[in-house]
Amino acid sequence: EVQLVEFGGGSVQAGGSLRLSCEASGLTFDDYSIAWFRQAPGKEREWVSCFASTDKSAYYKRSVLGRFTISKDILRNTVYLQMNKLKPEDTGVYYCAAATTRCERYMSGYTGVDSWGKGTLVTVSS
């Protein structure tokens, strides 16, 4: 059974930083791209970033480019999302997802994944 567990959410002031972790089990880690999505109150879930299983490239939603960094630790079966210069509009529940699709698809609005984590709440105050 695939399990994805997110850690690291919390409350910060605008301009602050948080690092989210996604620990994966029950899957061959290198066979999946790992993506982060978020859902703000009253809004639909949106894609944020993706680490490709194929060429190890990182992909980002335009509004987080230059502020967020996704990375992968194969030995720990963990993907991280370092979030710097946080803004109130970054507030939401952040979900980790495992996907066999190409990361590039998320940049055009695709949201399909194979497995979801339960999410971790990030709150950024102004």
PDB file of N, CA and C in Angstrom, residues 1 10 31-33 38 43-44 47-48 57 59-60 69 75 83 88 92-93 95 100 102 105 121 123 125:
ATOM      1  N   GLU A   1       0.839  -1.180   0.000  1.00  0.00           N
ATOM      2  CA  GLU A   1       0.000   0.000   0.000  1.00  0.00           C
ATOM      3  C   GLU A   1       0.887   1.247   0.000  1.00  0.00           C
ATOM      4  N   GLY A  10       2.927  24.736   9.283  1.00  0.00           N
ATOM      5  CA  GLY A  10       2.890  25.590  10.466  1.00  0.00           C
ATOM      6  C   GLY A  10       2.458  26.989  10.112  1.00  0.00           C
ATOM      7  N   ASP A  31      10.406   5.256  -9.402  1.00  0.00           N
ATOM      8  CA  ASP A  31       9.460   5.045 -10.501  1.00  0.00           C
ATOM      9  C   ASP A  31       8.405   6.140 -10.579  1.00  0.00           C
ATOM     10  N   TYR A  32       8.368   7.007  -9.575  1.00  0.00           N
ATOM     11  CA  TYR A  32       7.305   8.011  -9.496  1.00  0.00           C
ATOM     12  C   TYR A  32       7.874   9.421  -9.479  1.00  0.00           C
ATOM     13  N   SER A  33       7.181  10.302 -10.150  1.00  0.00           N
ATOM     14  CA  SER A  33       7.398  11.720  -9.916  1.00  0.00           C
ATOM     15  C   SER A  33       6.626  12.084  -8.652  1.00  0.00           C
ATOM     16  N   ARG A  38      -1.533  22.360  -3.470  1.00  0.00           N
ATOM     17  CA  ARG A  38      -2.063  23.075  -2.302  1.00  0.00           C
ATOM     18  C   ARG A  38      -3.506  23.465  -2.552  1.00  0.00           C
ATOM     19  N   LYS A  43     -11.062  27.401  -2.280  1.00  0.00           N
ATOM     20  CA  LYS A  43     -10.541  27.329  -3.657  1.00  0.00           C
ATOM     21  C   LYS A  43     -10.246  25.884  -4.034  1.00  0.00           C
ATOM     22  N   GLU A  44     -10.049  25.672  -5.322  1.00  0.00           N
ATOM     23  CA  GLU A  44      -9.707  24.338  -5.789  1.00  0.00           C
ATOM     24  C   GLU A  44      -8.246  24.023  -5.528  1.00  0.00           C
ATOM     25  N   TRP A  47      -1.762  22.735  -8.463  1.00  0.00           N
ATOM     26  CA  TRP A  47      -0.414  22.190  -8.487  1.00  0.00           C
ATOM     27  C   TRP A  47       0.596  23.276  -8.135  1.00  0.00           C
ATOM     28  N   VAL A  48       1.674  22.884  -7.431  1.00  0.00           N
ATOM     29  CA  VAL A  48       2.700  23.835  -7.012  1.00  0.00           C
ATOM     30  C   VAL A  48       4.069  23.500  -7.595  1.00  0.00           C
ATOM     31  N   SER A  57      14.397  16.497 -13.091  1.00  0.00           N
ATOM     32  CA  SER A  57      14.165  17.933 -13.214  1.00  0.00           C
ATOM     33  C   SER A  57      13.103  18.391 -12.225  1.00  0.00           C
ATOM     34  N   TYR A  59      10.023  21.241 -11.479  1.00  0.00           N
ATOM     35  CA  TYR A  59       9.053  22.097 -12.166  1.00  0.00           C
ATOM     36  C   TYR A  59       8.274  22.882 -11.113  1.00  0.00           C
ATOM     37  N   TYR A  60       7.943  24.129 -11.474  1.00  0.00           N
ATOM     38  CA  TYR A  60       7.277  24.996 -10.505  1.00  0.00           C
ATOM     39  C   TYR A  60       6.149  25.787 -11.140  1.00  0.00           C
ATOM     40  N   THR A  69      11.785  25.556  -3.550  1.00  0.00           N
ATOM     41  CA  THR A  69      12.724  24.603  -4.119  1.00  0.00           C
ATOM     42  C   THR A  69      12.315  23.196  -3.733  1.00  0.00           C
ATOM     43  N   LEU A  75      17.671   8.064  -0.444  1.00  0.00           N
ATOM     44  CA  LEU A  75      17.995   7.179   0.682  1.00  0.00           C
ATOM     45  C   LEU A  75      16.909   7.230   1.754  1.00  0.00           C
ATOM     46  N   MET A  83      10.282  26.375   1.207  1.00  0.00           N
ATOM     47  CA  MET A  83       9.470  27.536   0.834  1.00  0.00           C
ATOM     48  C   MET A  83      10.025  28.774   1.522  1.00  0.00           C
ATOM     49  N   PRO A  88       1.063  35.684   2.086  1.00  0.00           N
ATOM     50  CA  PRO A  88      -0.256  35.238   2.578  1.00  0.00           C
ATOM     51  C   PRO A  88      -0.994  34.373   1.552  1.00  0.00           C
ATOM     52  N   GLY A  92      -2.551  27.550   2.781  1.00  0.00           N
ATOM     53  CA  GLY A  92      -3.396  26.456   2.324  1.00  0.00           C
ATOM     54  C   GLY A  92      -2.915  25.136   2.886  1.00  0.00           C
ATOM     55  N   VAL A  93      -3.655  24.102   2.571  1.00  0.00           N
ATOM     56  CA  VAL A  93      -3.220  22.750   2.915  1.00  0.00           C
ATOM     57  C   VAL A  93      -2.359  22.245   1.757  1.00  0.00           C
ATOM     58  N   TYR A  95      -0.431  19.266  -0.122  1.00  0.00           N
ATOM     59  CA  TYR A  95      -0.528  17.821  -0.314  1.00  0.00           C
ATOM     60  C   TYR A  95       0.640  17.321  -1.154  1.00  0.00           C
ATOM     61  N   THR A 100       2.764   8.760 -11.922  1.00  0.00           N
ATOM     62  CA  THR A 100       3.527   8.145 -13.002  1.00  0.00           C
ATOM     63  C   THR A 100       3.466   9.004 -14.263  1.00  0.00           C
ATOM     64  N   ARG A 102       4.092  12.558 -16.526  1.00  0.00           N
ATOM     65  CA  ARG A 102       5.199  13.508 -16.637  1.00  0.00           C
ATOM     66  C   ARG A 102       4.864  14.810 -15.922  1.00  0.00           C
ATOM     67  N   ARG A 105       2.983  17.897 -17.513  1.00  0.00           N
ATOM     68  CA  ARG A 105       1.520  17.952 -17.680  1.00  0.00           C
ATOM     69  C   ARG A 105       0.884  18.871 -16.639  1.00  0.00           C
ATOM     70  N   LEU A 121      -1.019  21.761   6.912  1.00  0.00           N
ATOM     71  CA  LEU A 121      -1.511  23.132   6.801  1.00  0.00           C
ATOM     72  C   LEU A 121      -0.380  24.142   6.922  1.00  0.00           C
ATOM     73  N   THR A 123       0.064  28.284   7.095  1.00  0.00           N
ATOM     74  CA  THR A 123      -0.644  29.552   7.272  1.00  0.00           C
ATOM     75  C   THR A 123       0.378  30.675   7.282  1.00  0.00           C
ATOM     76  N   SER A 125       0.749  34.714   7.649  1.00  0.00           N
ATOM     77  CA  SER A 125       0.043  35.923   8.067  1.00  0.00           C
ATOM     78  C   SER A 125       0.771  37.166   7.582  1.00  0.00           C
TER      79      SER A 125
END
